[in-house]
Amino acid sequence: ANFLIDAMLEMMYMSPWGFGCEKDIFFIPSFLRENGKSAIDVLTVASEKGKRLMIDFLGTPVPTSLFHRLVCLFVDYSGKIPYSEDPKLSRSAASVWFGNVPIHLWHNKPERDAIYVHIGGSSKKQKGTSLQSCISSIHTMVRKVVEDTNFCRTLSWKLKFEYNVGKSFKFLDLKDAKAMKKENTWFPKTNKSKRVKSGTILLTFDQITDFANLV
């Protein structure tokens, strides 16, 4: 039994459920049902305060198993952060919390060649996770899913960030985002790193290009 649990954890078929007082509880995404309803209302999420990024798989449809593995990592990571709420989950969408920061992710339709991630805002009184830390964590988890499985042989991907360009919203890769001179809300240009009370380093705009090799 322990061997099976270890194998499923290693292959990201399931993840520890770090919510509540019970031990040895696990989350298995393949057991989820859609029931005609998503775990999140995409239209409602779109109206929430926050920022949206896209994990763009460059025209290749996202396998359901990849999305489920990614949700496993999100759930596992969320369960280790204080103040995180219980996740809301379905087969094609999920809402988790990194502390008090809500993170929503879902497939796009009909092509399903991307996964959208909405990073909600948190008030100053809340103990949340910085935006840059969220980006770093998301990038690390996507990279782990792709590189630790056979997906790396068939999938290429980029993180893209939503900006209001003119009168419309567009997703820009890091190179184009770097060219944004005004209202760069994703990566505000600063001279020095800023340390917050939690000990998290807020990366400068130039440092962001190094920490995750996003380009």
Coordinates of N, CA and C in Angstrom, one line a residue:
A1 N 0.8 -1.2 0.0 CA 0.0 0.0 0.0 C 0.9 1.2 0.0
N2 N 1.9 1.3 0.8 CA 2.8 2.4 0.9 C 3.5 2.6 -0.4
F3 N 3.9 1.5 -1.1 CA 4.6 1.6 -2.3 C 3.7 2.3 -3.4
L4 N 2.4 1.9 -3.4 CA 1.4 2.4 -4.3 C 1.2 3.9 -4.1
I5 N 1.1 4.3 -2.8 CA 0.9 5.7 -2.5 C 2.1 6.5 -2.9
D6 N 3.3 6.0 -2.6 CA 4.6 6.7 -3.0 C 4.6 6.9 -4.6
A7 N 4.3 5.8 -5.3 CA 4.3 5.8 -6.7 C 3.4 6.9 -7.3
M8 N 2.1 6.9 -6.8 CA 1.1 7.9 -7.3 C 1.5 9.3 -6.9
L9 N 2.1 9.5 -5.8 CA 2.6 10.8 -5.4 C 3.8 11.3 -6.3
E10 N 4.7 10.3 -6.6 CA 5.8 10.6 -7.5 C 5.4 11.0 -8.9
M11 N 4.4 10.3 -9.4 CA 3.9 10.5 -10.7 C 2.8 11.6 -10.8
M12 N 2.6 12.2 -9.6 CA 1.6 13.3 -9.6 C 0.2 12.9 -10.0
Y13 N -0.2 11.7 -9.7 CA -1.5 11.2 -9.9 C -2.4 11.6 -8.8
M14 N -1.8 11.9 -7.6 CA -2.5 12.4 -6.5 C -1.6 13.3 -5.7
S15 N -2.2 14.0 -4.7 CA -1.4 14.8 -3.8 C -1.9 14.8 -2.4
P16 N -1.1 15.1 -1.4 CA -1.6 15.2 0.0 C -2.7 16.3 0.1
W17 N -3.6 16.0 0.9 CA -4.7 17.0 1.2 C -4.4 17.6 2.6
G18 N -3.7 18.8 2.5 CA -3.3 19.4 3.7 C -4.3 20.4 4.4
F19 N -5.5 20.0 4.3 CA -6.6 20.9 4.9 C -7.4 20.1 5.9
G20 N -7.6 20.7 7.1 CA -8.2 20.0 8.2 C -7.2 19.3 9.0
C21 N -7.7 18.6 10.0 CA -6.9 17.9 11.0 C -6.6 16.5 10.7
E22 N -7.3 15.9 9.8 CA -7.1 14.5 9.5 C -5.8 14.3 8.7
K23 N -5.1 13.1 9.0 CA -3.9 12.8 8.3 C -4.1 11.7 7.3
D24 N -3.1 11.6 6.4 CA -3.2 10.5 5.4 C -4.4 10.6 4.5
I25 N -4.8 11.9 4.1 CA -5.9 12.1 3.2 C -5.3 12.6 1.9
F26 N -5.7 12.1 0.8 CA -5.1 12.4 -0.5 C -6.2 12.9 -1.5
F27 N -5.7 13.8 -2.4 CA -6.6 14.3 -3.5 C -6.2 13.6 -4.8
I28 N -7.2 13.0 -5.4 CA -7.0 12.3 -6.7 C -7.9 12.9 -7.8
P29 N -7.4 13.7 -8.6 CA -8.2 14.5 -9.6 C -9.0 13.7 -10.6
S30 N -8.5 12.5 -10.9 CA -9.2 11.7 -11.9 C -10.5 11.2 -11.4
F31 N -10.7 11.3 -10.0 CA -12.0 10.9 -9.4 C -13.0 12.0 -9.5
L32 N -12.6 13.2 -9.9 CA -13.5 14.3 -9.9 C -14.6 14.2 -11.0
R33 N -15.7 14.7 -10.8 CA -16.8 14.8 -11.9 C -17.1 16.2 -12.2
E34 N -17.5 16.4 -13.4 CA -17.9 17.8 -13.8 C -19.3 18.1 -13.4
N35 N -20.2 17.1 -13.6 CA -21.6 17.2 -13.2 C -22.2 18.4 -13.9
G36 N -21.8 18.7 -15.1 CA -22.3 19.8 -15.9 C -22.0 21.2 -15.3
K37 N -21.2 21.2 -14.3 CA -20.8 22.5 -13.7 C -19.4 22.6 -13.4
S38 N -18.8 23.7 -13.6 CA -17.4 23.9 -13.3 C -17.2 24.2 -11.9
A39 N -16.0 24.0 -11.4 CA -15.7 24.4 -10.0 C -15.7 25.9 -9.8
I40 N -15.5 26.6 -10.9 CA -15.5 28.1 -10.8 C -16.3 28.7 -12.0
D41 N -16.9 29.8 -11.7 CA -17.6 30.5 -12.8 C -16.6 31.5 -13.4
V42 N -16.2 31.1 -14.7 CA -15.1 31.9 -15.4 C -15.5 33.4 -15.5
L43 N -16.8 33.6 -15.8 CA -17.3 35.0 -16.0 C -17.1 35.8 -14.7
T44 N -17.5 35.1 -13.6 CA -17.3 35.8 -12.3 C -15.9 36.1 -12.0
V45 N -15.0 35.1 -12.2 CA -13.6 35.3 -12.0 C -13.0 36.4 -12.8
A46 N -13.5 36.5 -14.1 CA -13.0 37.6 -14.9 C -13.3 39.0 -14.4
S47 N -14.4 39.1 -13.6 CA -14.8 40.4 -13.0 C -14.1 40.7 -11.7
E48 N -13.4 39.7 -11.1 CA -12.8 39.9 -9.9 C -11.5 40.7 -10.0
K49 N -11.1 41.4 -8.9 CA -9.8 42.1 -9.0 C -8.7 41.1 -9.0
G50 N -7.7 41.4 -9.7 CA -6.5 40.6 -9.8 C -5.9 40.6 -11.2
K51 N -5.1 39.6 -11.5 CA -4.4 39.6 -12.8 C -4.5 38.2 -13.4
R52 N -4.5 38.2 -14.7 CA -4.6 36.9 -15.4 C -3.4 36.6 -16.3
L53 N -2.9 35.4 -16.2 CA -1.9 35.0 -17.1 C -2.3 33.7 -17.8
M54 N -1.6 33.4 -18.9 CA -1.9 32.2 -19.7 C -0.7 31.3 -19.8
I55 N -0.9 30.1 -19.6 CA 0.1 29.1 -19.9 C -0.2 28.6 -21.3
D56 N 0.6 29.1 -22.2 CA 0.3 28.9 -23.7 C 1.1 27.7 -24.1
F57 N 0.5 26.7 -24.6 CA 1.1 25.5 -25.2 C 1.3 25.6 -26.7
L58 N 1.2 26.8 -27.2 CA 1.6 27.1 -28.6 C 0.9 26.2 -29.6
G59 N -0.4 26.1 -29.5 CA -1.2 25.4 -30.4 C -1.4 23.9 -30.2
T60 N -0.7 23.3 -29.2 CA -0.9 21.9 -28.9 C -2.0 21.7 -27.8
P61 N -3.0 20.9 -28.0 CA -4.0 20.7 -27.0 C -3.4 20.2 -25.7
V62 N -3.9 20.7 -24.6 CA -3.4 20.3 -23.3 C -4.0 19.0 -22.9
P63 N -3.2 18.0 -22.7 CA -3.8 16.7 -22.2 C -4.5 16.9 -20.8
T64 N -5.6 16.2 -20.6 CA -6.3 16.3 -19.3 C -5.4 15.8 -18.2
S65 N -4.6 14.8 -18.5 CA -3.7 14.3 -17.4 C -2.6 15.4 -17.0
L66 N -2.2 16.2 -17.9 CA -1.3 17.3 -17.6 C -2.0 18.3 -16.7
F67 N -3.2 18.7 -17.0 CA -3.9 19.6 -16.2 C -4.1 19.1 -14.8
H68 N -4.5 17.8 -14.7 CA -4.7 17.2 -13.4 C -3.4 17.1 -12.6
R69 N -2.3 16.8 -13.2 CA -1.1 16.8 -12.4 C -0.7 18.2 -11.9
L70 N -1.0 19.2 -12.7 CA -0.8 20.6 -12.3 C -1.6 21.0 -11.1
V71 N -2.9 20.6 -11.2 CA -3.8 20.9 -10.1 C -3.3 20.2 -8.8
C72 N -2.8 19.0 -8.9 CA -2.2 18.3 -7.8 C -1.1 19.1 -7.1
L73 N -0.2 19.7 -7.9 CA 0.8 20.5 -7.3 C 0.3 21.7 -6.7
F74 N -0.7 22.4 -7.3 CA -1.3 23.6 -6.8 C -2.0 23.2 -5.4
V75 N -2.7 22.1 -5.3 CA -3.3 21.7 -4.1 C -2.3 21.4 -3.0
D76 N -1.3 20.7 -3.4 CA -0.2 20.3 -2.4 C 0.4 21.6 -1.9
Y77 N 0.8 22.5 -2.8 CA 1.4 23.8 -2.4 C 0.5 24.6 -1.5
S78 N -0.7 24.7 -1.9 CA -1.7 25.5 -1.1 C -1.9 25.0 0.3
G79 N -1.9 23.6 0.5 CA -2.1 23.0 1.8 C -0.9 23.3 2.7
K80 N 0.2 23.7 2.2 CA 1.4 23.9 3.1 C 1.5 25.4 3.5
I81 N 0.6 26.3 3.0 CA 0.6 27.7 3.3 C -0.5 28.0 4.3
P82 N -0.1 28.7 5.4 CA -1.1 29.1 6.4 C -2.2 30.0 5.8
Y83 N -3.4 29.9 6.3 CA -4.5 30.7 6.0 C -5.1 30.3 4.6
S84 N -4.6 29.3 4.0 CA -5.2 28.8 2.7 C -6.6 28.2 3.0
E85 N -7.6 28.6 2.1 CA -8.9 28.0 2.2 C -8.9 26.6 1.5
D86 N -9.9 25.8 1.8 CA -10.1 24.5 1.1 C -10.3 24.8 -0.4
P87 N -9.6 24.0 -1.3 CA -9.8 24.2 -2.7 C -11.2 23.9 -3.2
K88 N -11.6 24.4 -4.3 CA -12.8 24.1 -5.0 C -12.4 23.5 -6.4
L89 N -12.8 22.3 -6.6 CA -12.2 21.5 -7.7 C -13.2 20.8 -8.6
S90 N -12.9 20.8 -9.9 CA -13.7 19.9 -10.8 C -12.7 19.4 -11.9
R91 N -13.1 18.7 -12.8 CA -12.2 18.0 -13.8 C -11.5 19.0 -14.7
S92 N -12.1 20.2 -14.9 CA -11.5 21.1 -15.9 C -11.2 22.5 -15.3
A93 N -11.4 22.7 -14.0 CA -11.2 24.0 -13.3 C -10.9 23.8 -11.9
A94 N -10.2 24.7 -11.3 CA -9.9 24.6 -9.9 C -9.7 26.0 -9.3
S95 N -10.0 26.2 -8.0 CA -9.7 27.4 -7.2 C -9.0 26.9 -6.0
V96 N -7.8 27.5 -5.8 CA -7.0 27.2 -4.6 C -6.6 28.5 -4.1
W97 N -6.0 28.5 -2.9 CA -5.5 29.7 -2.2 C -4.1 29.6 -1.8
F98 N -3.3 30.6 -2.2 CA -1.9 30.6 -1.7 C -1.9 31.6 -0.5
G99 N -2.2 31.1 0.7 CA -2.5 32.0 1.8 C -3.9 32.6 1.6
N100 N -4.0 33.9 1.6 CA -5.3 34.5 1.3 C -5.4 35.0 -0.1
V101 N -4.5 34.6 -1.0 CA -4.6 35.0 -2.4 C -5.3 33.9 -3.2
P102 N -6.4 34.1 -3.8 CA -7.1 33.1 -4.5 C -6.5 32.9 -5.9
I103 N -6.3 31.7 -6.3 CA -5.7 31.3 -7.6 C -6.7 30.4 -8.3
H104 N -7.2 30.9 -9.5 CA -8.2 30.1 -10.3 C -7.5 29.7 -11.5
L105 N -7.7 28.4 -11.9 CA -7.1 28.0 -13.2 C -8.1 27.1 -13.9
W106 N -8.1 27.2 -15.2 CA -9.0 26.4 -16.1 C -8.5 26.3 -17.5
H107 N -9.1 25.3 -18.2 CA -8.8 25.1 -19.6 C -9.5 26.2 -20.4
N108 N -8.9 26.6 -21.6 CA -9.7 27.4 -22.5 C -10.5 26.5 -23.4
K109 N -11.6 27.1 -24.0 CA -12.4 26.3 -24.9 C -12.5 27.1 -26.2
P110 N -12.7 26.4 -27.4 CA -12.8 24.9 -27.5 C -11.4 24.3 -27.8
E111 N -10.4 25.1 -28.1 CA -9.1 24.5 -28.5 C -8.4 23.8 -27.4
R112 N -8.5 24.3 -26.2 CA -7.8 23.8 -25.0 C -6.3 23.7 -25.2
D113 N -5.7 24.7 -25.9 CA -4.3 24.7 -26.1 C -3.6 25.6 -25.1
A114 N -4.4 26.0 -24.0 CA -3.8 26.9 -23.0 C -4.5 26.6 -21.7
I115 N -3.9 27.0 -20.6 CA -4.5 27.0 -19.3 C -4.4 28.4 -18.8
Y116 N -5.6 29.0 -18.4 CA -5.6 30.3 -17.8 C -5.5 30.3 -16.3
V117 N -4.8 31.2 -15.8 CA -4.6 31.4 -14.3 C -5.0 32.8 -13.9
H118 N -5.9 32.9 -13.0 CA -6.3 34.2 -12.5 C -5.7 34.3 -11.0
I119 N -4.9 35.3 -10.8 CA -4.3 35.6 -9.5 C -5.1 36.7 -8.9
G120 N -5.9 36.4 -7.8 CA -6.7 37.4 -7.2 C -5.9 38.3 -6.3
G121 N -6.5 39.5 -5.9 CA -5.8 40.4 -5.1 C -6.1 40.1 -3.6
S122 N -5.2 40.5 -2.7 CA -5.4 40.3 -1.3 C -5.2 41.7 -0.6
S123 N -6.0 41.9 0.4 CA -5.9 43.2 1.1 C -4.6 43.3 1.9
K124 N -4.3 44.6 2.3 CA -3.1 44.8 3.0 C -3.1 44.1 4.4
K125 N -4.3 43.9 4.9 CA -4.4 43.2 6.2 C -4.3 41.7 6.1
Q126 N -4.4 41.2 4.9 CA -4.4 39.7 4.8 C -2.9 39.3 4.7
K127 N -2.7 38.1 5.1 CA -1.4 37.5 5.0 C -1.4 36.7 3.7
G128 N -1.0 37.3 2.6 CA -1.0 36.7 1.3 C 0.4 36.4 0.8
T129 N 0.5 36.0 -0.5 CA 1.7 35.7 -1.1 C 1.9 36.8 -2.2
S130 N 3.2 37.3 -2.3 CA 3.4 38.4 -3.3 C 3.1 37.9 -4.7
L131 N 2.8 38.8 -5.6 CA 2.5 38.5 -7.0 C 3.7 37.8 -7.6
Q132 N 4.9 38.4 -7.4 CA 6.1 37.8 -8.0 C 6.4 36.3 -7.5
S133 N 6.1 36.1 -6.2 CA 6.2 34.8 -5.7 C 5.2 33.8 -6.3
C134 N 4.0 34.3 -6.5 CA 3.0 33.5 -7.2 C 3.4 33.1 -8.6
I135 N 4.0 34.0 -9.3 CA 4.5 33.8 -10.7 C 5.6 32.7 -10.7
S136 N 6.5 32.9 -9.8 CA 7.6 32.0 -9.6 C 7.1 30.6 -9.3
S137 N 6.2 30.5 -8.4 CA 5.7 29.2 -8.0 C 4.9 28.5 -9.1
I138 N 4.1 29.3 -9.8 CA 3.4 28.7 -11.0 C 4.3 28.2 -12.1
H139 N 5.3 29.0 -12.4 CA 6.3 28.6 -13.4 C 7.0 27.3 -13.0
T140 N 7.4 27.3 -11.7 CA 8.1 26.1 -11.2 C 7.2 24.8 -11.3
M141 N 5.9 25.0 -11.0 CA 5.0 23.8 -11.0 C 4.8 23.3 -12.5
V142 N 4.6 24.3 -13.4 CA 4.3 23.9 -14.8 C 5.6 23.2 -15.3
R143 N 6.7 23.8 -15.0 CA 8.0 23.2 -15.5 C 8.2 21.8 -15.0
K144 N 7.8 21.6 -13.7 CA 8.0 20.2 -13.1 C 7.1 19.2 -13.8
V145 N 5.8 19.6 -14.0 CA 4.9 18.7 -14.7 C 5.4 18.3 -16.1
V146 N 5.8 19.3 -16.8 CA 6.2 19.0 -18.2 C 7.5 18.2 -18.2
E147 N 8.5 18.6 -17.4 CA 9.8 18.0 -17.5 C 9.9 16.7 -16.8
D148 N 9.1 16.4 -15.8 CA 9.2 15.2 -15.0 C 8.3 14.1 -15.6
T149 N 7.7 14.4 -16.7 CA 6.9 13.4 -17.4 C 7.3 13.4 -18.9
N150 N 6.6 12.5 -19.7 CA 6.9 12.4 -21.1 C 6.4 13.6 -21.9
F151 N 5.7 14.6 -21.2 CA 5.2 15.7 -22.0 C 6.3 16.6 -22.6
C152 N 7.5 16.5 -22.0 CA 8.5 17.4 -22.5 C 9.0 17.0 -23.9
R153 N 8.6 15.8 -24.3 CA 9.0 15.4 -25.7 C 8.0 16.0 -26.7
T154 N 6.9 16.4 -26.3 CA 5.9 16.9 -27.3 C 5.4 18.3 -27.1
L155 N 5.6 18.9 -25.9 CA 5.0 20.1 -25.6 C 6.0 21.2 -25.4
S156 N 5.7 22.4 -26.0 CA 6.5 23.6 -25.7 C 5.5 24.6 -25.1
W157 N 6.0 25.5 -24.2 CA 5.1 26.4 -23.6 C 5.7 27.7 -23.1
K158 N 4.9 28.7 -22.9 CA 5.4 30.0 -22.4 C 4.3 30.5 -21.5
L159 N 4.8 31.3 -20.5 CA 3.9 32.1 -19.7 C 3.7 33.4 -20.4
K160 N 2.4 33.8 -20.5 CA 2.0 35.1 -21.1 C 1.2 35.9 -20.1
F161 N 1.3 37.2 -20.1 CA 0.7 38.0 -19.1 C -0.3 39.0 -19.8
E162 N -1.4 39.1 -19.1 CA -2.5 39.9 -19.7 C -2.3 41.4 -19.5
Y163 N -2.3 42.2 -20.5 CA -2.2 43.7 -20.4 C -3.4 44.3 -21.2
N164 N -3.7 45.5 -20.8 CA -4.7 46.3 -21.5 C -3.9 47.1 -22.5
V165 N -4.0 46.7 -23.8 CA -3.3 47.3 -24.8 C -4.3 48.1 -25.7
G166 N -4.2 49.4 -25.7 CA -5.2 50.2 -26.4 C -6.6 50.0 -25.8
K167 N -7.5 49.5 -26.6 CA -8.9 49.3 -26.1 C -9.2 47.8 -25.9
S168 N -8.2 47.0 -25.9 CA -8.4 45.5 -25.7 C -7.4 44.9 -24.8
F169 N -7.7 43.7 -24.4 CA -6.7 43.0 -23.5 C -6.0 42.0 -24.4
K170 N -4.7 41.9 -24.2 CA -3.9 41.0 -24.9 C -2.9 40.3 -24.0
F171 N -2.5 39.0 -24.3 CA -1.5 38.3 -23.6 C -0.2 38.5 -24.2
L172 N 0.8 39.0 -23.4 CA 2.1 39.2 -24.0 C 3.1 38.3 -23.3
D173 N 4.1 37.8 -24.1 CA 5.2 37.1 -23.5 C 6.1 38.0 -22.8
L174 N 7.1 37.5 -22.1 CA 8.0 38.4 -21.2 C 8.7 39.4 -22.0
K175 N 9.1 39.0 -23.2 CA 9.9 40.0 -24.1 C 9.0 41.2 -24.4
D176 N 7.8 41.0 -24.8 CA 6.9 42.1 -25.1 C 6.5 42.8 -23.9
A177 N 6.3 42.1 -22.8 CA 5.9 42.7 -21.5 C 7.0 43.7 -21.0
K178 N 8.3 43.3 -21.3 CA 9.4 44.2 -20.9 C 9.4 45.5 -21.7
A179 N 8.8 45.5 -22.9 CA 8.7 46.7 -23.7 C 7.6 47.6 -23.2
M180 N 6.8 47.2 -22.3 CA 5.7 48.0 -21.8 C 6.3 49.1 -20.9
K181 N 6.2 50.3 -21.2 CA 6.8 51.4 -20.4 C 5.9 52.0 -19.4
K182 N 4.6 52.0 -19.7 CA 3.6 52.6 -18.8 C 2.7 51.6 -18.2
E183 N 2.4 51.8 -16.9 CA 1.5 51.0 -16.2 C 1.8 49.5 -16.2
N184 N 3.1 49.2 -16.0 CA 3.5 47.8 -16.0 C 3.2 47.2 -14.7
T185 N 2.0 46.8 -14.5 CA 1.5 46.3 -13.2 C 2.0 44.9 -12.9
W186 N 2.4 44.2 -13.9 CA 3.0 42.8 -13.6 C 4.4 42.9 -13.0
F187 N 5.2 43.7 -13.6 CA 6.6 43.8 -13.2 C 7.0 45.2 -13.1
P188 N 6.6 45.9 -12.1 CA 7.0 47.3 -11.9 C 8.5 47.5 -11.8
K189 N 9.0 48.5 -12.5 CA 10.5 48.7 -12.4 C 10.9 49.3 -11.1
T190 N 11.8 48.7 -10.4 CA 12.3 49.2 -9.2 C 13.8 49.1 -9.2
N191 N 14.5 49.8 -8.4 CA 15.9 49.8 -8.4 C 16.5 48.7 -7.5
K192 N 15.8 48.3 -6.5 CA 16.3 47.3 -5.5 C 15.2 46.3 -5.2
S193 N 15.6 45.2 -4.8 CA 14.7 44.2 -4.3 C 14.1 44.7 -2.9
K194 N 12.9 44.3 -2.6 CA 12.2 44.8 -1.4 C 11.9 43.5 -0.6
R195 N 12.3 43.5 0.7 CA 12.0 42.4 1.5 C 10.7 42.7 2.3
V196 N 9.8 41.8 2.3 CA 8.6 42.0 3.0 C 8.7 41.2 4.3
K197 N 7.7 41.4 5.2 CA 7.7 40.8 6.6 C 7.8 39.3 6.5
S198 N 7.2 38.7 5.6 CA 7.2 37.2 5.5 C 8.6 36.6 5.2
G199 N 9.5 37.5 4.7 CA 10.8 37.0 4.3 C 10.9 36.8 2.8
T200 N 9.8 37.0 2.1 CA 9.7 36.8 0.7 C 10.5 37.9 0.0
I201 N 11.3 37.6 -1.0 CA 12.0 38.6 -1.8 C 11.1 39.0 -3.0
L202 N 10.8 40.3 -3.1 CA 10.0 40.8 -4.3 C 11.1 41.1 -5.4
L203 N 11.0 40.3 -6.5 CA 12.0 40.4 -7.5 C 11.9 41.7 -8.3
T204 N 13.0 42.3 -8.7 CA 12.9 43.5 -9.6 C 12.5 43.0 -11.0
F205 N 12.2 44.0 -11.8 CA 11.8 43.7 -13.2 C 13.0 43.0 -13.9
D206 N 14.2 43.4 -13.7 CA 15.3 42.7 -14.4 C 15.6 41.4 -13.9
Q207 N 15.4 41.2 -12.6 CA 15.7 39.9 -12.0 C 14.7 38.8 -12.4
I208 N 13.4 39.3 -12.8 CA 12.4 38.3 -13.1 C 12.8 37.5 -14.3
T209 N 13.7 38.1 -15.2 CA 14.1 37.4 -16.4 C 15.1 36.2 -16.1
D210 N 15.7 36.3 -14.9 CA 16.7 35.3 -14.5 C 16.1 34.2 -13.7
F211 N 15.1 34.5 -12.8 CA 14.7 33.5 -11.8 C 14.0 32.3 -12.4
A212 N 13.4 32.5 -13.6 CA 12.6 31.4 -14.1 C 12.9 31.1 -15.6
N213 N 13.8 31.9 -16.2 CA 14.1 31.6 -17.6 C 12.8 31.6 -18.5
L214 N 12.0 32.6 -18.4 CA 10.7 32.6 -19.0 C 10.7 32.8 -20.5
V215 N 11.7 33.4 -21.0 CA 11.7 33.7 -22.4 C 12.0 32.5 -23.2

